[in-house]
Amino acid sequence: MWSVLANGWLYPSWVVGASRMRAVSADWPAVGSHLHHSVGAWPALIDDSTEVLFAEENRELRLLAQVFPAKAVVRLRLEPHDTGCHLAMSEGAASAPLKWVPQTAQDLAVLPRNLECLRRLSFLAEHKTKP
């Protein structure tokens, strides 16, 4: 799983809404490194970036995702198991106006999107050959 998260060029493959990569810091996923991506569908694309706030290989990746004008902290926690790992994803607003929304409401709002992100990550990590 970590190899998928550590490959910044795969970001649009698993992040719902991200449509293309424009650049990836050479030291991704080191703290302070950036992904430069676009969100939306052509021709209505918005260029944005995501920054690594914390990284512990095979354990946790914490990102500051930006979609103008909002920012969110996304936390991906890996728990190793005998047959692979368990991945948990959480997200919380890091800027107004969404930061004023109670966390419980934020969690409900992003749940479907984050479940789809996790599903896509599992497909990439497991390299399935049959649907």
PDB file of C-alpha atoms in Angstrom, residues 78-130:
ATOM      1  CA  LEU A  78      -1.716   1.934   7.714  1.00  0.00           C
ATOM      2  CA  GLU A  79      -1.882  -0.942  10.179  1.00  0.00           C
ATOM      3  CA  PRO A  80       0.214  -3.929   9.061  1.00  0.00           C
ATOM      4  CA  HIS A  81      -1.372  -7.392   9.153  1.00  0.00           C
ATOM      5  CA  ASP A  82      -0.088 -10.838   8.189  1.00  0.00           C
ATOM      6  CA  THR A  83      -1.750 -10.697   4.776  1.00  0.00           C
ATOM      7  CA  GLY A  84      -1.232  -6.991   4.030  1.00  0.00           C
ATOM      8  CA  CYS A  85      -2.500  -3.961   5.867  1.00  0.00           C
ATOM      9  CA  HIS A  86      -5.586  -2.111   7.006  1.00  0.00           C
ATOM     10  CA  LEU A  87      -5.859   1.459   5.726  1.00  0.00           C
ATOM     11  CA  ALA A  88      -7.918   4.094   7.526  1.00  0.00           C
ATOM     12  CA  MET A  89      -8.636   7.494   5.997  1.00  0.00           C
ATOM     13  CA  SER A  90      -9.897  10.579   7.790  1.00  0.00           C
ATOM     14  CA  GLU A  91     -10.372  14.130   6.649  1.00  0.00           C
ATOM     15  CA  GLY A  92     -11.050  17.419   8.366  1.00  0.00           C
ATOM     16  CA  ALA A  93     -11.406  20.974   7.150  1.00  0.00           C
ATOM     17  CA  ALA A  94      -8.353  23.124   7.806  1.00  0.00           C
ATOM     18  CA  SER A  95      -9.733  26.483   6.716  1.00  0.00           C
ATOM     19  CA  ALA A  96     -12.883  28.574   6.880  1.00  0.00           C
ATOM     20  CA  PRO A  97     -15.695  28.380   6.008  1.00  0.00           C
ATOM     21  CA  LEU A  98     -15.757  24.559   6.186  1.00  0.00           C
ATOM     22  CA  LYS A  99     -13.780  24.549   9.444  1.00  0.00           C
ATOM     23  CA  TRP A 100     -16.885  26.029  11.096  1.00  0.00           C
ATOM     24  CA  VAL A 101     -18.871  22.895  10.205  1.00  0.00           C
ATOM     25  CA  PRO A 102     -18.961  20.335  13.068  1.00  0.00           C
ATOM     26  CA  GLN A 103     -16.571  17.401  12.499  1.00  0.00           C
ATOM     27  CA  THR A 104     -19.435  14.884  12.626  1.00  0.00           C
ATOM     28  CA  ALA A 105     -21.129  16.643   9.720  1.00  0.00           C
ATOM     29  CA  GLN A 106     -17.820  16.841   7.836  1.00  0.00           C
ATOM     30  CA  ASP A 107     -17.298  13.103   8.354  1.00  0.00           C
ATOM     31  CA  LEU A 108     -20.724  12.299   6.934  1.00  0.00           C
ATOM     32  CA  ALA A 109     -20.183  14.589   3.954  1.00  0.00           C
ATOM     33  CA  VAL A 110     -16.854  13.043   2.911  1.00  0.00           C
ATOM     34  CA  LEU A 111     -17.652   9.413   3.778  1.00  0.00           C
ATOM     35  CA  PRO A 112     -18.840   8.306   0.297  1.00  0.00           C
ATOM     36  CA  ARG A 113     -15.886  10.003  -1.409  1.00  0.00           C
ATOM     37  CA  ASN A 114     -13.345   8.590   1.031  1.00  0.00           C
ATOM     38  CA  LEU A 115     -14.785   5.073   0.738  1.00  0.00           C
ATOM     39  CA  GLU A 116     -14.344   5.296  -3.022  1.00  0.00           C
ATOM     40  CA  CYS A 117     -10.775   6.554  -2.554  1.00  0.00           C
ATOM     41  CA  LEU A 118     -10.036   3.552  -0.318  1.00  0.00           C
ATOM     42  CA  ARG A 119     -11.598   1.186  -2.841  1.00  0.00           C
ATOM     43  CA  ARG A 120      -9.418   2.603  -5.626  1.00  0.00           C
ATOM     44  CA  LEU A 121      -6.320   2.387  -3.427  1.00  0.00           C
ATOM     45  CA  SER A 122      -7.018  -1.267  -2.718  1.00  0.00           C
ATOM     46  CA  PHE A 123      -7.355  -2.005  -6.454  1.00  0.00           C
ATOM     47  CA  LEU A 124      -4.004  -0.320  -7.143  1.00  0.00           C
ATOM     48  CA  ALA A 125      -2.232  -2.026  -4.228  1.00  0.00           C
ATOM     49  CA  GLU A 126      -3.628  -5.505  -4.874  1.00  0.00           C
ATOM     50  CA  HIS A 127      -2.978  -5.458  -8.651  1.00  0.00           C
ATOM     51  CA  LYS A 128      -6.071  -7.532  -9.353  1.00  0.00           C
ATOM     52  CA  THR A 129      -6.262  -9.159 -12.758  1.00  0.00           C
ATOM     53  CA  LYS A 130      -9.964 -10.022 -12.672  1.00  0.00           C
TER      54      LYS A 130
END
